[in-house]
């Protein structure tokens, strides 16, 4: 169940359907050190959750607008045959993407979270991309290059929304910094199933 | 030859020794669109190059200090047998890392640049990590998780240096944003040799 939102289709956080992460919380701790993620960042992410909660649909409008404006990205949500965007697939992913915003801010980064990161990772790859939404007409993977590249737009575009909560610029900067760290951390985790044995 | 710096050991930009990128400038263009990289960013990177040129050693001190403070990172520069940091290897990489700062700001992002990105990519992997510096006693790869994670420290720590050039905060922000885009773009490119066939 989401926090303050209706449960999104295919959202299985904390259930027995979720993949098991190949990483331990100790591995996660080393990654957190590498992105300088601290308890202060956790606090600022909680603050960000409160600021973003009422703006999730507007944020998704920006992100979906960006994808829609870029045929090379919309391609991954479109029928390989007709090249038409699969609107049902886009809508189902959108629900989970909104939930992901709040989970990024509010969930404790523990083994359960790590497992769900692995589930999210697999849902970008041949292993599971189209399965959850039965979107079998669309390409069967998101290339890793775009997953990494998305760190920029997903980080840059959130800032104006963080500034909408009435906090001072120092607090907005700290929320934004915590968000940036978390996005980098998560994309690092999501790269795992793409990588050759032993190279992750 | 570097721009304003002595040539670093193992720095082979633009020579026949450099690998060929599997990507075309058209592929690069799509990645640039994905990180919203524009001609304005190129101009701000040139400005950043002028600001950073005289501060390269201080920037490297920060980055090397960070690695030195984190045993799980220093590990990749240390003898697998004795666990002692390989100081010659660290010094040679440092020279190229300094050159990379200036290349990020000043080189045109063309096929030659793309080829050198591929060379840099390979030098993080089993294909070439220790070859250039004959550092065969150190681990033979940098795991991709840390390559991606480094996007955060390499981006965050550059900002105070960008602010040292006497530019106003709006220009500093724009230089920083262009740097952030470029780092994400480059790490995306560097992930290529890690990835399973067809998934990049």
Coordinates of C-alpha atoms in Angstrom, one line a residue:
Chain A
X1 CA 0.0 0.0 0.0
X2 CA 1.3 3.4 -0.8
X3 CA 1.7 6.2 1.7
X4 CA -1.1 8.7 1.0
X5 CA -1.8 7.4 -2.5
X6 CA -4.0 4.7 -3.9
X7 CA -2.0 1.6 -4.6
X8 CA -0.5 1.7 -8.1
X9 CA -1.0 -1.3 -10.5
X10 CA 1.9 -3.7 -10.3
X11 CA 3.3 -2.1 -7.1
X12 CA 4.4 -5.0 -5.0
X13 CA 6.7 -3.3 -2.4
X14 CA 7.2 -5.6 0.7
X15 CA 5.3 -8.5 -0.8
X16 CA 6.5 -12.1 -1.5
X17 CA 6.4 -11.3 -5.2
X18 CA 9.4 -9.0 -5.0
X19 CA 12.8 -10.2 -6.2
X20 CA 15.6 -10.7 -3.7
X21 CA 18.5 -8.2 -4.1
X22 CA 21.9 -9.8 -4.6
X23 CA 23.2 -7.0 -2.3
X24 CA 23.3 -6.9 1.5
X25 CA 22.7 -3.9 3.7
X26 CA 26.5 -3.8 4.2
X27 CA 26.9 -3.4 0.4
X28 CA 24.3 -0.7 0.5
X29 CA 26.2 1.1 3.3
X30 CA 29.3 1.2 1.2
X31 CA 27.4 2.7 -1.7
X32 CA 25.8 5.2 0.6
X33 CA 29.2 6.3 1.8
X34 CA 30.3 6.7 -1.8
X35 CA 27.4 9.1 -2.5
X36 CA 28.0 10.8 0.9
X37 CA 24.5 9.8 2.0
X38 CA 23.9 10.5 5.7
X39 CA 21.2 10.6 8.3
X40 CA 20.8 14.3 7.5
X41 CA 19.9 13.4 4.0
X42 CA 17.3 11.0 5.3
X43 CA 15.7 13.9 7.3
X44 CA 15.7 16.2 4.2
X45 CA 14.2 13.4 2.1
X46 CA 11.3 13.2 4.7
X47 CA 10.9 16.9 4.4
X48 CA 10.9 16.6 0.6
X49 CA 8.2 13.9 0.8
X50 CA 5.9 16.3 2.6
X51 CA 6.7 19.0 0.0
X52 CA 6.2 16.7 -3.0
X53 CA 3.2 14.7 -1.9
X54 CA 0.7 17.1 -3.2
X55 CA 2.6 17.8 -6.4
X56 CA 3.2 14.2 -7.7
X57 CA 0.9 14.5 -10.7
X58 CA 2.5 17.8 -11.8
X59 CA 6.0 16.3 -11.5
X60 CA 4.8 13.3 -13.6
X61 CA 3.4 15.7 -16.2
X62 CA 6.9 17.2 -16.5
X63 CA 8.6 13.8 -16.8
X64 CA 6.0 12.4 -19.2
X65 CA 6.2 15.6 -21.2
X66 CA 9.9 15.1 -21.5
X67 CA 9.6 11.5 -22.6
X68 CA 6.8 12.4 -25.0
X69 CA 8.9 15.1 -26.6
X70 CA 11.7 12.7 -27.3
X71 CA 10.9 10.0 -29.8
X72 CA 14.0 8.0 -28.9
X73 CA 12.6 7.7 -25.3
X74 CA 8.9 7.3 -26.1
X75 CA 10.0 4.4 -28.3
X76 CA 10.4 2.2 -25.2
X77 CA 6.7 2.8 -24.3
X78 CA 5.5 2.2 -27.9
X79 CA 4.4 -0.7 -29.9
X80 CA 7.4 -2.1 -31.9
X81 CA 5.0 -2.8 -34.7
X82 CA 2.7 0.2 -35.0
X83 CA 5.1 2.7 -33.3
X84 CA 2.1 4.0 -31.4
X85 CA 2.6 4.8 -27.7
X86 CA 1.0 2.1 -25.5
X87 CA -1.2 4.4 -23.4
X88 CA -2.3 1.7 -20.9
X89 CA 1.3 0.8 -20.3
X90 CA 2.3 4.4 -19.9
X91 CA -0.6 4.9 -17.4
X92 CA 0.3 1.9 -15.3
X93 CA 4.0 2.8 -15.1
X94 CA 2.9 6.4 -14.2
X95 CA 1.2 5.2 -11.1
X96 CA 4.3 3.4 -9.9
X97 CA 6.5 6.3 -10.9
X98 CA 4.4 8.5 -8.6
X99 CA 4.7 6.0 -5.8
X100 CA 8.5 5.9 -6.4
X101 CA 8.8 9.6 -5.7
X102 CA 7.2 9.1 -2.3
X103 CA 9.1 5.9 -1.6
X104 CA 12.4 7.7 -2.4
X105 CA 11.5 10.2 0.3
X106 CA 9.9 8.1 3.0
X107 CA 10.9 4.5 2.9
X108 CA 13.8 3.4 5.1
X109 CA 16.7 2.2 3.0
X110 CA 16.8 -1.4 4.4
X111 CA 16.8 -4.9 3.0
X112 CA 13.2 -4.6 2.0
X113 CA 13.9 -1.4 0.1
X114 CA 17.0 -3.0 -1.5
X115 CA 14.9 -5.9 -2.6
X116 CA 12.4 -3.6 -4.2
X117 CA 15.2 -1.7 -5.9
X118 CA 16.2 -5.0 -7.5
X119 CA 12.6 -5.5 -8.6
X120 CA 12.6 -2.1 -10.2
X121 CA 16.0 -2.9 -11.8
X122 CA 14.6 -6.1 -13.4
X123 CA 11.6 -4.3 -14.7
X124 CA 13.9 -2.2 -16.9
X125 CA 15.5 -5.3 -18.4
X126 CA 14.6 -8.3 -20.6
X127 CA 14.0 -10.2 -17.3
X128 CA 10.8 -8.3 -16.5
X129 CA 10.3 -5.1 -18.4
X130 CA 6.9 -5.9 -20.0
X131 CA 5.6 -8.7 -17.8
X132 CA 4.1 -6.6 -14.9
X133 CA 1.9 -4.6 -17.4
X134 CA 1.5 -7.2 -20.1
X135 CA 3.0 -4.7 -22.5
X136 CA 4.5 -7.3 -24.7
X137 CA 4.2 -5.2 -27.8
X138 CA 6.8 -2.7 -26.6
X139 CA 10.6 -3.1 -26.6
X140 CA 11.8 -5.7 -24.1
X141 CA 14.4 -3.5 -22.3
X142 CA 15.4 0.1 -21.5
X143 CA 19.1 0.5 -22.6
X144 CA 21.3 1.2 -19.6
X145 CA 22.7 4.3 -21.3
X146 CA 19.3 6.0 -20.8
X147 CA 18.8 4.8 -17.3
X148 CA 22.1 6.5 -16.3
X149 CA 21.4 9.6 -18.4
X150 CA 18.0 10.0 -16.7
X151 CA 19.9 10.9 -13.5
X152 CA 20.1 14.4 -14.9
X153 CA 16.5 15.3 -15.8
X154 CA 15.1 13.4 -12.8
X155 CA 17.3 15.4 -10.5
X156 CA 17.2 18.8 -12.2
X157 CA 13.4 19.0 -12.8
X158 CA 12.5 18.2 -9.1
X159 CA 14.1 21.4 -7.8
X160 CA 11.3 23.9 -8.6
X161 CA 8.8 21.5 -6.9
X162 CA 11.0 21.3 -3.8
X163 CA 11.0 25.1 -3.7
X164 CA 7.1 25.2 -3.7
X165 CA 6.8 24.2 0.0
X166 CA 7.7 27.5 1.6
X167 CA 11.1 26.4 2.8
X168 CA 14.2 28.7 2.6
X169 CA 16.7 28.3 -0.1
X170 CA 19.2 26.5 2.2
X171 CA 16.6 23.9 3.0
X172 CA 15.6 23.6 -0.6
X173 CA 19.2 23.0 -1.5
X174 CA 19.6 20.3 1.1
X175 CA 16.4 18.5 0.0
X176 CA 17.7 18.7 -3.5
X177 CA 21.1 17.4 -2.6
X178 CA 19.6 14.5 -0.7
X179 CA 17.3 13.7 -3.7
X180 CA 20.3 13.8 -6.1
X181 CA 22.3 11.4 -3.8
X182 CA 19.3 9.0 -3.7
X183 CA 18.7 9.0 -7.4
X184 CA 22.4 8.3 -8.1
X185 CA 22.3 5.5 -5.5
X186 CA 19.2 4.0 -7.0
X187 CA 20.5 4.1 -10.6
X188 CA 23.7 2.5 -9.4
X189 CA 21.6 -0.3 -7.9
X190 CA 19.4 -0.6 -11.0
X191 CA 22.5 -1.2 -13.2
X192 CA 23.2 -4.5 -11.5
X193 CA 21.2 -6.9 -13.8
X194 CA 22.6 -5.2 -16.9
X195 CA 26.2 -5.9 -16.0
X196 CA 28.4 -8.9 -16.8
X197 CA 29.2 -11.4 -14.1
X198 CA 31.6 -10.0 -11.5
X199 CA 31.6 -6.4 -12.9
X200 CA 28.9 -4.8 -10.9
Chain B
X1 CA 49.2 17.0 -25.5
X2 CA 47.2 18.6 -22.8
X3 CA 45.8 22.1 -22.8
X4 CA 48.0 24.2 -20.5
X5 CA 49.3 21.2 -18.6
X6 CA 52.2 18.8 -19.1
X7 CA 51.1 15.6 -20.9
X8 CA 50.0 13.0 -18.3
X9 CA 51.5 9.5 -18.4
X10 CA 49.3 7.2 -20.5
X11 CA 47.3 10.1 -21.9
X12 CA 46.6 9.1 -25.5
X13 CA 43.8 11.4 -26.6
X14 CA 43.5 11.7 -30.4
X15 CA 46.3 9.1 -31.1
X16 CA 46.1 5.8 -33.0
X17 CA 46.4 3.9 -29.7
X18 CA 42.9 4.9 -28.6
X19 CA 40.0 2.4 -28.8
X20 CA 37.2 3.0 -31.3
X21 CA 33.8 3.8 -29.7
X22 CA 31.0 1.5 -30.6
X23 CA 28.8 4.7 -30.7
X24 CA 28.3 7.2 -33.5
X25 CA 28.0 11.0 -33.1
X26 CA 24.2 10.4 -33.8
X27 CA 24.0 8.1 -30.7
X28 CA 25.9 10.7 -28.7
X29 CA 23.4 13.3 -29.9
X30 CA 20.5 11.3 -28.5
X31 CA 22.3 10.9 -25.2
X32 CA 23.0 14.6 -25.1
X33 CA 19.2 15.3 -25.6
X34 CA 18.5 12.9 -22.8
X35 CA 20.7 14.9 -20.4
X36 CA 19.4 18.2 -21.9
X37 CA 22.9 19.2 -23.0
X38 CA 22.9 22.2 -25.3
X39 CA 25.3 24.7 -26.9
X40 CA 24.7 26.9 -23.8
X41 CA 26.2 24.1 -21.7
X42 CA 29.2 24.0 -24.0
X43 CA 29.8 27.7 -23.5
X44 CA 29.5 27.4 -19.7
X45 CA 31.9 24.4 -19.7
X46 CA 34.5 26.6 -21.6
X47 CA 34.0 29.2 -18.8
X48 CA 34.4 26.5 -16.2
X49 CA 37.6 25.4 -17.9
X50 CA 39.1 28.9 -17.4
X51 CA 37.9 28.9 -13.7
X52 CA 39.2 25.4 -12.9
X53 CA 42.5 25.5 -14.8
X54 CA 44.5 27.0 -12.0
X55 CA 42.8 24.8 -9.3
X56 CA 43.2 21.3 -10.8
X57 CA 45.7 20.2 -8.1
X58 CA 43.4 21.4 -5.3
X59 CA 40.4 19.6 -6.9
X60 CA 42.4 16.4 -7.1
X61 CA 43.5 16.8 -3.5
X62 CA 39.8 16.7 -2.6
X63 CA 39.0 13.7 -4.7
X64 CA 42.0 11.8 -3.7
X65 CA 41.3 12.7 -0.1
X66 CA 37.8 11.2 -0.5
X67 CA 39.2 8.0 -2.0
X68 CA 41.9 7.8 0.7
X69 CA 39.3 8.1 3.4
X70 CA 37.3 5.2 2.1
X71 CA 39.0 1.9 2.3
X72 CA 36.4 0.3 0.0
X73 CA 37.5 2.7 -2.7
X74 CA 41.2 2.9 -2.0
X75 CA 41.1 -0.9 -2.4
X76 CA 41.0 -0.5 -6.2
X77 CA 44.3 1.4 -6.1
X78 CA 46.0 -1.0 -3.7
X79 CA 48.0 -4.2 -4.0
X80 CA 45.7 -7.2 -3.8
X81 CA 48.4 -9.0 -1.8
X82 CA 49.9 -6.4 0.6
X83 CA 46.8 -4.1 0.7
X84 CA 49.2 -1.2 0.4
X85 CA 48.1 1.6 -1.9
X86 CA 50.2 1.6 -5.1
X87 CA 51.5 5.1 -5.0
X88 CA 53.0 5.1 -8.5
X89 CA 49.6 4.0 -10.0
X90 CA 47.8 6.6 -8.0
X91 CA 50.2 9.3 -9.2
X92 CA 49.9 8.3 -12.9
X93 CA 46.1 8.2 -12.7
X94 CA 46.1 11.5 -11.0
X95 CA 47.8 13.1 -14.0
X96 CA 45.1 11.9 -16.3
X97 CA 42.3 12.7 -13.9
X98 CA 43.6 16.3 -13.9
X99 CA 43.7 16.3 -17.7
X100 CA 40.1 14.9 -17.7
X101 CA 38.8 17.9 -15.8
X102 CA 40.1 20.2 -18.6
X103 CA 39.0 17.9 -21.4
X104 CA 35.5 17.8 -19.9
X105 CA 35.4 21.6 -20.2
X106 CA 37.3 22.3 -23.4
X107 CA 37.2 19.4 -25.9
X108 CA 34.6 19.3 -28.5
X109 CA 32.3 16.3 -28.0
X110 CA 32.9 14.7 -31.4
X111 CA 33.9 11.3 -32.6
X112 CA 37.5 11.7 -31.3
X113 CA 36.1 12.6 -27.9
X114 CA 33.7 9.7 -28.1
X115 CA 36.6 7.3 -28.9
X116 CA 38.5 8.6 -25.9
X117 CA 35.5 8.1 -23.7
X118 CA 35.5 4.5 -24.8
X119 CA 39.2 4.3 -24.0
X120 CA 38.5 5.7 -20.5
X121 CA 35.7 3.2 -20.1
X122 CA 37.9 0.3 -20.9
X123 CA 40.5 1.5 -18.5
X124 CA 38.0 0.9 -15.7
X125 CA 37.3 -2.7 -16.7
X126 CA 39.1 -6.0 -17.0
X127 CA 39.9 -5.1 -20.6
X128 CA 42.5 -2.4 -19.7
X129 CA 42.4 -1.3 -16.1
X130 CA 46.0 -2.0 -15.1
X131 CA 47.6 -2.2 -18.5
X132 CA 48.3 1.5 -19.0
X133 CA 50.1 1.9 -15.7
X134 CA 51.5 -1.6 -15.4
X135 CA 49.7 -1.7 -12.0
X136 CA 49.1 -5.5 -12.3
X137 CA 49.1 -6.0 -8.5
X138 CA 45.8 -4.0 -8.1
X139 CA 42.3 -5.3 -8.7
X140 CA 41.6 -5.7 -12.4
X141 CA 38.3 -3.7 -12.5
X142 CA 36.4 -0.9 -10.8
X143 CA 32.8 -2.3 -10.2
X144 CA 30.2 -0.4 -12.2
X145 CA 28.3 0.4 -9.0
X146 CA 31.0 2.8 -7.8
X147 CA 31.5 4.3 -11.3
X148 CA 27.9 5.4 -11.2
X149 CA 28.0 6.4 -7.6
X150 CA 30.9 8.7 -8.3
X151 CA 28.6 11.0 -10.2
X152 CA 27.6 12.5 -6.9
X153 CA 30.9 13.4 -5.3
X154 CA 32.5 14.4 -8.6
X155 CA 29.6 16.8 -9.3
X156 CA 29.0 18.1 -5.7
X157 CA 32.6 18.8 -4.9
X158 CA 33.3 20.9 -8.0
X159 CA 30.9 23.6 -7.1
X160 CA 33.1 25.6 -4.6
X161 CA 35.9 25.6 -7.1
X162 CA 33.5 26.9 -9.8
X163 CA 32.6 29.7 -7.4
X164 CA 36.3 30.8 -7.0
X165 CA 36.5 32.5 -10.4
X166 CA 34.7 35.7 -9.5
X167 CA 31.5 34.9 -11.4
X168 CA 28.0 35.6 -10.1
X169 CA 25.9 32.9 -8.5
X170 CA 23.8 32.5 -11.7
X171 CA 26.8 31.8 -13.8
X172 CA 28.3 29.5 -11.2
X173 CA 25.0 27.6 -11.2
X174 CA 25.0 27.3 -15.0
X175 CA 28.6 26.1 -15.0
X176 CA 27.8 23.6 -12.4
X177 CA 24.7 22.4 -14.2
X178 CA 26.7 21.9 -17.4
X179 CA 29.3 20.0 -15.5
X180 CA 26.6 17.8 -13.9
X181 CA 25.2 17.0 -17.4
X182 CA 28.6 16.2 -18.8
X183 CA 29.5 13.9 -15.9
X184 CA 26.3 12.0 -16.2
X185 CA 26.8 11.8 -20.0
X186 CA 30.3 10.4 -19.6
X187 CA 29.4 7.9 -16.9
X188 CA 26.6 6.7 -19.2
X189 CA 29.2 6.2 -22.0
X190 CA 31.7 4.5 -19.6
X191 CA 29.1 1.9 -18.6
X192 CA 29.1 0.4 -22.1
X193 CA 31.8 -2.2 -21.8
X194 CA 30.3 -3.5 -18.5
X195 CA 27.0 -4.3 -20.0
X196 CA 25.7 -7.5 -21.5
X197 CA 25.3 -7.7 -25.3
X198 CA 22.4 -5.6 -26.5
X199 CA 21.6 -4.0 -23.1
X200 CA 23.6 -0.8 -23.4

